[in-house]
Coordinates of C-alpha atoms in Angstrom, one line a residue:
Chain A
X6 CA -209.1 306.2 252.9
X7 CA -210.9 306.4 249.6
X8 CA -214.6 307.4 249.3
X9 CA -217.1 306.2 246.8
X10 CA -220.6 307.8 246.7
X11 CA -223.2 305.0 246.3
X12 CA -226.4 307.1 246.9
X13 CA -227.7 305.8 250.2
X14 CA -224.3 304.5 251.3
X15 CA -220.7 305.6 251.0
X16 CA -218.1 302.9 250.2
X17 CA -214.8 303.4 252.2
X18 CA -211.6 301.6 251.3
X19 CA -209.7 301.1 254.6
X20 CA -206.0 300.3 254.4
X21 CA -204.2 299.8 257.7
X22 CA -200.6 299.5 258.4
X23 CA -200.2 297.5 261.6
X24 CA -196.9 296.8 263.5
X25 CA -197.4 293.3 265.0
X26 CA -195.0 292.7 267.9
X27 CA -193.8 289.1 268.5
X28 CA -193.5 289.7 272.3
X29 CA -192.0 287.0 274.5
X30 CA -193.0 284.3 271.8
X31 CA -190.1 285.6 269.7
X32 CA -188.0 282.3 270.1
X33 CA -191.1 280.3 269.1
X34 CA -191.6 282.4 265.9
X35 CA -187.9 282.4 265.2
X36 CA -188.0 278.6 265.3
X37 CA -191.0 278.5 262.9
X38 CA -189.1 280.6 260.4
X39 CA -186.3 277.9 260.5
X40 CA -188.8 275.1 260.3
X41 CA -188.0 274.1 264.0
X42 CA -190.3 273.3 266.9
X43 CA -189.2 275.5 269.8
X44 CA -191.3 274.7 272.8
X45 CA -191.6 276.1 276.3
X46 CA -190.6 274.0 279.3
X47 CA -191.4 274.6 282.9
X48 CA -188.3 275.1 285.0
X49 CA -189.9 273.2 288.0
X50 CA -191.9 270.3 286.6
X51 CA -190.4 270.0 283.1
X52 CA -193.7 269.8 281.3
X53 CA -193.3 271.1 277.8
X54 CA -195.8 272.9 275.5
X55 CA -195.9 273.5 271.8
X56 CA -197.6 275.9 271.0
X57 CA -195.7 277.4 273.9
X58 CA -197.1 278.8 277.2
X59 CA -195.2 281.6 278.8
X60 CA -196.1 280.4 282.3
X61 CA -196.6 276.9 283.6
X62 CA -200.3 276.5 284.2
X63 CA -199.5 274.2 287.1
X64 CA -196.8 276.1 288.9
X65 CA -197.1 279.6 287.4
X66 CA -193.4 279.3 287.0
X67 CA -191.1 280.7 284.4
X68 CA -190.3 278.5 281.4
X69 CA -187.2 277.9 279.3
X70 CA -187.0 277.3 275.6
X71 CA -186.2 273.8 274.2
X72 CA -186.1 272.4 270.7
X73 CA -188.3 269.3 270.0
X74 CA -187.5 266.7 267.4
X75 CA -190.2 268.1 265.2
X76 CA -192.0 264.8 264.7
X77 CA -195.7 264.9 265.5
X78 CA -198.7 262.6 265.4
X79 CA -201.8 263.7 263.6
X80 CA -204.9 263.8 265.8
X81 CA -207.4 265.5 263.5
X82 CA -207.4 266.9 260.0
X83 CA -209.6 269.2 258.0
X84 CA -209.4 270.4 254.4
X85 CA -210.5 274.1 254.2
X86 CA -211.4 276.1 251.2
X87 CA -210.0 279.6 251.6
X88 CA -206.9 281.8 251.7
X89 CA -204.3 282.3 254.4
X90 CA -204.4 285.7 256.0
X91 CA -203.1 288.5 253.7
X92 CA -202.8 286.0 250.8
X93 CA -204.8 286.6 247.6
X94 CA -205.0 283.0 246.3
X95 CA -207.8 280.9 247.7
X96 CA -206.8 277.2 247.6
X97 CA -207.7 274.0 249.4
X98 CA -205.5 273.8 252.5
X99 CA -205.2 271.0 255.1
X100 CA -205.0 272.0 258.7
X101 CA -204.5 269.6 261.6
X102 CA -204.2 269.2 265.3
X103 CA -200.9 267.5 265.9
X104 CA -199.2 266.1 269.0
X105 CA -195.5 267.1 268.8
X106 CA -193.4 264.4 270.4
X107 CA -192.4 265.6 273.8
X108 CA -195.2 268.2 274.1
X109 CA -198.1 268.1 276.6
X110 CA -200.6 269.7 274.3
X111 CA -201.7 269.6 270.7
X112 CA -200.7 272.3 268.1
X113 CA -202.7 273.8 265.3
X114 CA -200.7 272.9 262.1
X115 CA -200.8 273.5 258.4
X116 CA -199.9 270.4 256.3
X117 CA -197.7 271.1 253.3
X118 CA -200.1 269.4 250.9
X119 CA -203.7 268.3 250.9
X120 CA -203.5 264.6 251.7
X121 CA -205.1 262.1 249.5
X122 CA -205.7 259.7 252.4
X123 CA -206.8 260.2 256.0
X124 CA -203.6 261.1 257.9
X125 CA -205.1 260.6 261.4
X126 CA -202.5 258.8 263.6
X127 CA -199.8 259.2 261.0
X128 CA -196.4 260.9 261.8
X129 CA -195.5 264.2 260.2
X130 CA -192.5 266.5 260.6
X131 CA -192.4 270.2 261.0
X132 CA -190.6 271.9 258.1
X133 CA -189.9 275.3 256.7
X134 CA -192.4 276.4 254.0
X135 CA -190.4 277.1 250.9
X136 CA -193.1 279.5 249.7
X137 CA -193.6 283.1 250.6
X138 CA -195.1 284.0 253.9
X139 CA -196.4 287.2 255.5
X140 CA -196.2 286.3 259.2
X141 CA -193.8 284.0 261.0
X142 CA -196.7 281.7 262.0
X143 CA -197.2 281.0 258.3
X144 CA -193.5 280.0 257.9
X145 CA -193.8 276.5 259.1
X146 CA -195.8 273.6 257.7
X147 CA -195.8 269.8 258.3
X148 CA -194.6 267.2 255.8
X149 CA -195.4 263.5 255.7
X150 CA -191.8 262.3 255.1
X151 CA -188.8 263.3 257.2
X152 CA -186.7 263.4 254.0
X153 CA -188.9 266.3 252.8
X154 CA -187.9 268.5 255.7
X155 CA -186.3 271.8 254.8
X156 CA -184.0 272.7 257.6
X157 CA -181.8 275.6 258.4
X158 CA -179.8 276.0 261.6
X159 CA -181.8 277.6 264.4
X160 CA -180.2 281.0 264.8
Chain B
X23 CA -237.7 279.2 291.8
X24 CA -236.0 282.1 293.6
X25 CA -232.2 282.2 293.6
X26 CA -230.1 282.9 296.6
X27 CA -230.5 286.6 295.8
X28 CA -234.3 286.4 296.0
X29 CA -234.9 288.9 293.3
X30 CA -234.8 287.2 289.9
X31 CA -234.8 289.7 287.1
X32 CA -238.0 289.9 285.1
X33 CA -238.1 290.3 281.4
X34 CA -240.6 293.1 280.8
X35 CA -240.3 293.4 277.0
X36 CA -238.1 292.6 274.0
X37 CA -237.8 293.3 270.3
X38 CA -235.6 292.3 267.4
X39 CA -235.3 293.3 263.8
X40 CA -235.5 290.8 261.0
X41 CA -232.0 289.5 260.7
X42 CA -230.6 289.8 257.2
X43 CA -228.3 291.7 254.9
X44 CA -229.3 295.4 254.9
X45 CA -227.9 296.9 251.8
X46 CA -230.6 299.5 251.6
X47 CA -228.6 302.4 253.1
X48 CA -230.0 301.8 256.6
X49 CA -227.6 302.1 259.5
X50 CA -227.1 299.9 262.6
X51 CA -228.2 302.9 264.7
X52 CA -231.5 302.9 262.8
X53 CA -232.1 299.3 263.9
X54 CA -230.9 300.0 267.5
X55 CA -233.4 302.8 267.9
X56 CA -236.2 300.7 266.5
X57 CA -235.6 297.7 268.8
X58 CA -235.1 299.9 271.9
X59 CA -238.3 301.8 271.3
X60 CA -240.3 298.6 270.8
X61 CA -238.8 296.9 273.9
X62 CA -239.6 300.0 276.1
X63 CA -243.1 300.2 274.7
X64 CA -243.7 296.5 275.4
X65 CA -242.2 297.0 278.9
X66 CA -244.6 299.9 279.6
X67 CA -241.7 302.0 280.5
X68 CA -240.4 305.5 279.6
X69 CA -236.8 306.2 278.8
X70 CA -236.4 307.9 282.1
X71 CA -237.3 304.7 283.9
X72 CA -234.1 303.0 282.7
X73 CA -231.2 303.4 285.0
X74 CA -228.6 301.3 283.2
X75 CA -227.9 300.6 279.5
X76 CA -225.8 297.6 278.5
X77 CA -224.7 297.4 274.8
X78 CA -223.3 294.4 273.1
X79 CA -221.3 294.6 269.9
X80 CA -218.5 292.2 268.9
X81 CA -216.5 294.4 266.6
X82 CA -215.6 298.0 266.1
X83 CA -214.4 297.1 262.6
X84 CA -218.0 296.1 261.6
X85 CA -219.5 299.3 263.0
X86 CA -216.5 301.7 262.7
X87 CA -217.6 302.9 266.1
X88 CA -215.5 302.7 269.3
X89 CA -217.4 303.4 272.5
X90 CA -220.8 302.5 271.0
X91 CA -222.6 302.5 274.4
X92 CA -222.2 306.3 274.7
X93 CA -223.4 306.7 271.1
X94 CA -226.4 304.5 271.7
X95 CA -227.2 306.2 275.0
X96 CA -227.1 309.6 273.3
X97 CA -229.3 308.4 270.4
X98 CA -231.9 307.0 272.8
X99 CA -231.9 310.0 275.0
X100 CA -230.5 308.0 278.0
X101 CA -228.0 310.6 278.9
X102 CA -228.4 310.3 282.6
X103 CA -228.2 306.6 283.1
X104 CA -225.2 304.3 283.5
X105 CA -223.9 302.8 280.3
X106 CA -221.4 300.2 279.3
X107 CA -220.4 298.1 276.3
X108 CA -219.8 294.3 276.7
X109 CA -218.0 292.0 274.3
X110 CA -217.4 288.3 274.3
X111 CA -217.1 287.2 270.7
X112 CA -220.1 285.2 269.6
X113 CA -221.4 285.4 273.2
X114 CA -221.4 289.2 273.2
X115 CA -225.2 289.5 273.4
X116 CA -225.4 286.7 276.0
X117 CA -222.7 288.5 278.0
X118 CA -224.7 291.7 277.9
X119 CA -227.7 289.9 279.2
X120 CA -225.6 288.5 282.0
X121 CA -224.4 292.0 282.8
X122 CA -228.0 293.1 282.9
X123 CA -228.8 290.3 285.3
X124 CA -225.8 291.3 287.5
X125 CA -226.9 294.9 287.6
X126 CA -230.3 293.8 288.9
X127 CA -229.1 291.1 291.4
X128 CA -226.4 293.4 292.8
X129 CA -229.0 296.2 293.3
X130 CA -226.9 298.6 291.2
X131 CA -229.9 299.1 288.9
X132 CA -233.6 298.6 289.0
X133 CA -234.4 298.6 285.3
X134 CA -231.9 297.8 282.6
X135 CA -232.1 298.1 278.9
X136 CA -229.9 295.4 277.3
X137 CA -229.2 295.9 273.6
X138 CA -227.1 294.3 271.0
X139 CA -226.2 294.8 267.4
X140 CA -223.7 293.8 264.7
X141 CA -223.8 294.2 261.0
X142 CA -222.0 291.1 260.0
X143 CA -223.5 290.6 256.6
X144 CA -223.2 293.8 254.6
X145 CA -220.5 296.1 255.9
X146 CA -217.4 294.0 254.8
X147 CA -216.9 291.3 252.2
X148 CA -217.7 287.9 253.7
X149 CA -214.0 287.0 253.3
X150 CA -212.9 290.0 255.3
X151 CA -215.6 289.3 258.0
X152 CA -214.3 285.7 258.3
X153 CA -210.8 287.0 258.7
X154 CA -212.0 289.4 261.4
X155 CA -213.8 286.5 263.2
X156 CA -210.6 284.5 263.0
X157 CA -209.1 287.1 265.3
X158 CA -211.5 285.9 268.0
X159 CA -209.3 282.9 268.5
X160 CA -205.6 283.4 269.4
X161 CA -204.5 285.9 266.8
X162 CA -200.8 285.8 267.7
X163 CA -200.2 282.0 267.8
X164 CA -203.0 280.7 265.4
X165 CA -204.7 283.6 263.8
X166 CA -202.0 284.5 261.3
X167 CA -201.2 280.8 260.7
X168 CA -204.5 280.5 258.9
X169 CA -207.0 279.4 261.6
X170 CA -210.6 280.1 260.9
X171 CA -213.8 279.4 262.7
X172 CA -214.7 276.7 260.2
X173 CA -211.3 274.9 260.5
X174 CA -211.3 274.9 264.3
X175 CA -214.9 273.7 264.6
X176 CA -214.1 271.0 262.0
X177 CA -211.0 269.8 263.9
X178 CA -213.1 269.6 267.1
X179 CA -216.1 267.7 265.5
X180 CA -213.7 265.3 263.8
X181 CA -212.5 264.3 267.2
X182 CA -216.2 263.9 268.3
X183 CA -216.9 261.8 265.3
X184 CA -214.0 259.6 266.0
X185 CA -214.8 259.3 269.7
X186 CA -218.6 258.6 269.4
X187 CA -219.2 257.7 265.8
X188 CA -221.2 260.9 265.2
X189 CA -222.0 261.0 261.5
X190 CA -222.3 263.7 258.8
X191 CA -225.9 262.6 258.4
X192 CA -226.7 263.4 262.1
X193 CA -225.0 266.8 261.7
X194 CA -226.9 267.5 258.5
X195 CA -230.2 266.7 260.4
X196 CA -229.4 269.8 262.6
X197 CA -229.0 272.0 259.6
X198 CA -232.3 270.7 258.1
X199 CA -234.2 271.1 261.4
X200 CA -233.0 274.7 262.2
X201 CA -233.6 276.0 258.7
X202 CA -237.1 274.4 258.6
X203 CA -237.9 276.0 262.0
X204 CA -236.9 279.4 260.5
X205 CA -239.7 279.0 257.9
X206 CA -242.2 280.1 260.7
X207 CA -240.0 283.0 261.9
X208 CA -240.6 286.2 260.0
X209 CA -237.5 287.7 261.6
X210 CA -235.3 284.9 260.1
X211 CA -232.5 285.7 257.7
X212 CA -232.6 282.5 255.6
X213 CA -235.4 280.1 256.2
X214 CA -235.1 277.0 253.9
X215 CA -236.7 273.7 253.3
X216 CA -233.7 271.4 252.6
X217 CA -232.9 267.7 252.9
X218 CA -230.0 265.9 254.5
X219 CA -228.8 265.1 251.0
X220 CA -228.8 268.8 250.2
X221 CA -226.5 269.5 253.1
X222 CA -224.2 266.6 252.4
X223 CA -223.9 267.6 248.7
X224 CA -223.4 271.3 249.4
X225 CA -219.9 272.7 248.7
X226 CA -217.1 271.8 251.1
X227 CA -216.1 274.5 253.5
X228 CA -213.9 272.7 256.0
X229 CA -214.3 268.9 256.1
X230 CA -216.5 267.5 257.3
X231 CA -218.5 270.7 257.2
X232 CA -220.2 271.8 254.0
X233 CA -221.8 275.1 253.2
X234 CA -225.2 274.2 254.6
X235 CA -223.6 273.0 257.9
X236 CA -222.5 276.6 258.6
X237 CA -224.4 279.4 260.3
X238 CA -225.1 282.8 258.7
X239 CA -223.3 286.1 258.8
X240 CA -226.2 288.5 259.5
X241 CA -227.0 292.1 260.2
X242 CA -229.2 292.3 263.3
X243 CA -230.3 294.1 266.5
X244 CA -232.2 293.1 269.6
X245 CA -233.2 294.7 272.8
X246 CA -234.6 293.5 276.1
X247 CA -235.8 295.3 279.2
X248 CA -235.0 293.7 282.6
X249 CA -236.4 294.8 285.9
X250 CA -236.1 294.0 289.6
X251 CA -239.4 292.4 290.6
X252 CA -240.3 295.3 292.9
X253 CA -239.6 297.9 290.2
X254 CA -241.8 296.3 287.4
X255 CA -245.1 297.9 286.3
X256 CA -248.1 295.8 287.3
X257 CA -249.6 293.7 284.6
X258 CA -252.0 290.8 284.0
X259 CA -249.8 289.3 281.4
X260 CA -247.6 286.3 282.1
X261 CA -244.0 287.2 282.7
X262 CA -240.7 285.3 282.5
X263 CA -237.8 285.6 284.9
X264 CA -234.1 284.8 284.5
X265 CA -233.5 282.3 287.3
X266 CA -230.0 281.2 286.4
X267 CA -226.9 282.7 284.8
X268 CA -223.6 281.0 284.3
X269 CA -220.3 281.7 282.6
X270 CA -217.1 279.7 282.1
X271 CA -214.0 279.8 280.0
X272 CA -211.8 277.1 278.4
X273 CA -208.4 277.1 276.8
X274 CA -208.3 279.4 273.8
X275 CA -206.2 276.9 271.9
X276 CA -208.2 273.8 271.0
X277 CA -204.9 271.9 271.4
X278 CA -204.5 272.9 275.0
X279 CA -207.8 271.1 275.9
X280 CA -207.5 267.5 277.1
X281 CA -210.7 266.7 275.3
X282 CA -211.0 268.8 272.2
X283 CA -214.2 267.0 271.2
X284 CA -216.1 268.3 274.3
X285 CA -217.4 271.8 275.2
X286 CA -216.2 271.7 278.8
X287 CA -216.7 275.4 279.4
X288 CA -220.3 275.1 278.3
X289 CA -220.8 272.3 280.8
X290 CA -219.3 274.4 283.5
X291 CA -221.3 277.5 282.6
X292 CA -224.5 275.4 282.5
X293 CA -223.7 273.8 285.9
X294 CA -223.5 277.3 287.4
X295 CA -226.7 278.5 285.8
X296 CA -228.5 275.3 286.7
X297 CA -227.4 275.4 290.3
X298 CA -228.6 279.0 290.6
X299 CA -232.0 278.0 289.1
X300 CA -232.2 274.9 291.3
X301 CA -232.0 272.4 288.3
X302 CA -230.7 269.0 289.1
X303 CA -231.4 267.1 285.8
X304 CA -231.5 269.4 282.8
X305 CA -232.7 266.7 280.4
X306 CA -235.8 266.3 282.5
X307 CA -236.3 269.8 283.8
X308 CA -235.7 271.9 280.7
X309 CA -238.6 272.2 278.2
X310 CA -237.1 274.2 275.4
X311 CA -233.7 275.5 274.4
X312 CA -231.9 277.9 272.0
X313 CA -228.4 276.4 271.5
X314 CA -225.5 278.1 269.8
X315 CA -225.4 276.4 266.4
X316 CA -222.4 278.1 264.8
X317 CA -222.0 274.8 262.9
X318 CA -224.3 271.8 262.7
X319 CA -222.0 269.6 264.8
X320 CA -221.6 272.4 267.4
X321 CA -225.3 272.0 268.2
X322 CA -224.7 268.3 268.9
X323 CA -221.7 269.1 271.0
X324 CA -223.7 271.8 272.7
X325 CA -226.7 269.7 273.7
X326 CA -224.4 267.2 275.2
X327 CA -222.5 269.9 277.1
X328 CA -225.7 271.4 278.4
X329 CA -226.9 268.0 279.7
X330 CA -229.8 267.8 277.3
X331 CA -228.4 264.6 275.9
X332 CA -225.8 262.1 277.2
X333 CA -222.2 262.3 276.0
X334 CA -222.1 260.9 272.4
X335 CA -225.9 260.8 272.1
X336 CA -226.5 264.3 270.7
X337 CA -226.3 263.0 267.1
X338 CA -228.6 260.0 267.5
X339 CA -231.1 262.1 269.5
X340 CA -231.1 264.7 266.8
X341 CA -231.8 262.3 264.0
X342 CA -234.5 260.6 266.1
X343 CA -236.4 263.9 266.3
X344 CA -235.9 264.5 270.0
X345 CA -235.1 268.2 269.4
X346 CA -237.8 268.8 266.8
X347 CA -240.9 270.9 267.5
X348 CA -242.8 267.9 268.8
X349 CA -239.8 266.3 270.3
X350 CA -238.6 265.8 273.9
X351 CA -236.9 269.2 274.1
X352 CA -237.5 271.5 271.0
X353 CA -234.2 273.2 270.1
X354 CA -233.7 276.3 268.1
X355 CA -237.3 276.9 267.1
X356 CA -236.2 280.4 266.0
X357 CA -234.0 278.7 263.4
X358 CA -230.9 279.4 265.4
X359 CA -227.8 280.9 263.8
X360 CA -228.4 278.8 260.7
X361 CA -231.9 279.9 260.1
X362 CA -232.6 283.1 262.0
X363 CA -229.0 284.3 261.6
X364 CA -225.7 285.2 263.2
X365 CA -225.3 288.8 264.4
X366 CA -223.0 288.3 267.5
X367 CA -224.1 291.3 269.5
X368 CA -227.8 290.4 268.9
X369 CA -227.9 286.6 269.2
X370 CA -227.9 286.1 272.9
X371 CA -230.6 288.8 273.4
X372 CA -232.7 287.4 270.6
X373 CA -232.5 284.0 272.2
X374 CA -233.9 285.4 275.4
X375 CA -236.7 287.0 273.5
X376 CA -237.5 283.8 271.7
X377 CA -237.6 281.6 274.8
X378 CA -239.6 284.1 276.8
X379 CA -242.2 284.3 274.0
X380 CA -242.2 280.5 273.8
X381 CA -242.8 280.2 277.5
X382 CA -245.7 282.6 277.5
X383 CA -247.1 281.0 274.3
X384 CA -246.7 284.3 272.3
X385 CA -244.2 283.0 269.8
X386 CA -244.9 282.7 266.0
X387 CA -247.8 280.7 264.8
X388 CA -246.8 277.3 263.5
X389 CA -243.7 276.9 265.6
X390 CA -245.2 277.3 269.1
X391 CA -245.1 273.8 270.8
X392 CA -248.5 272.6 272.0
X393 CA -247.3 271.3 275.3
X394 CA -247.0 273.6 278.3
X395 CA -243.5 275.0 278.6
X396 CA -242.2 276.2 282.0
X397 CA -238.5 276.5 281.7
X398 CA -236.0 277.1 278.9
X399 CA -232.3 277.4 278.5
X400 CA -230.3 279.8 276.2
X401 CA -226.7 279.2 275.3
X402 CA -224.1 281.2 273.4
X403 CA -220.3 281.2 273.2
X404 CA -217.3 282.9 271.7
X405 CA -214.4 281.0 270.1
X406 CA -215.0 277.2 269.8
X407 CA -217.0 277.2 273.1
X408 CA -214.1 279.0 274.7
X409 CA -216.1 281.7 276.5
X410 CA -219.5 280.3 277.3
X411 CA -222.6 281.9 278.7
X412 CA -225.8 280.0 279.7
X413 CA -229.1 281.4 281.1
X414 CA -232.2 279.7 282.5
X415 CA -235.5 281.4 281.9
X416 CA -238.8 280.3 283.5
X417 CA -242.3 281.5 283.8
X418 CA -243.1 283.4 286.9

């Protein structure tokens, strides 16, 4: 902690080191790191969620992990001015709500590029972000063409 | 209207500081002491008369103070009373008010000091504060992926625009109205006379939202004194009671909601508050409202969820002037979060002060409606209407 005397105030520089556990979402995050959509599926009713739920909201039952195709339909898009957490650079970034094929719910998604046209109702594919990321949830993005997918085997 | 408990809490007094950015060396504890003293004075009570203290503060990072209720109690000389801290994101102040109501209705306290604060403007950089606020969604799944309040609200209102044809112009009309209302409020952070064109031409934040569609980050503090009717000092002055309190929660992920364009939890919270207050048709029985306008479109979604406009009609009703000072139901006469300011611990309490003053015709000159007001609603939420708290206030 660094102090700076400013007369009627004191400026403090806070630097925190935080260990962020991945908990039971670890398969989901491992999938994102490989550019794969790993969803949770209820062992009773078969309903599937991406982003995952660790218990079925209907049955309270345990879930199993399944891989989805990674194709998704865009439901809503916004272009935000700002920076990703822990990133220095502030650039326009496109975020979306997407419906992964096979999933009950919608997922919050970052598009690989800021689209020139409205992508609502278009199909996109989950991919591995080729850039640097700080947290596994930043590792995946969505691309417009399946040929642009960067894939690695899901470990 | 008496609720099923038969002892609606009375508002005896309330005070707030001018919302703003305090970079003059003053501390949130200075502001807390100021509003507490003024609220007690207005309530005609001494500190010893208070048997419970409820403190709202959204973030320990903004205050660098864990366990603020104990610190506030000590500062105020309330060492013998019960004390607790309440937090619910942007609904923190409203949740503290609800906690005060619960204290009175349960009989656990006779007189409660409800107090809220947060210095959201001047302790951290705005980028760091926005990052902090992004942690009020799902940090693990979405927070580190880059989610922000602006992007989630934008994704929600995009769905509303698509569903109902809500326009940027209708949303801009909210921003114009609330900032203009704030011109009459000396406690407002940023009163402004602007046009719809100004809003639409302001820099993009998260499409469709531009800078002037967004609410403020403010430093603020507010306090209110609640009392059981039998424990209130006698007075000739008009008083206001809290006749309804409702709370509800929705999926923390926007994508888990079947209708991401609707504020379903707000509807459910309102239903509970209205039922408690005996309200059957809010659009006809509510005279005035303070609605949580985190973003311009969120007020449109909010008025629909509260039943003050039909689904999809919030935008057209706004641009038709139905929520103006002289309109059908004046909304956010204080200026709301856009004009008065956004200090999460303070907002819900400040809303109660605003509406109680409006109901008793003691609000600021120039913004007091001429028609008689009997009943008002106040509304706040954390997340994108994830945790919602609604109260009904009415003249005794």
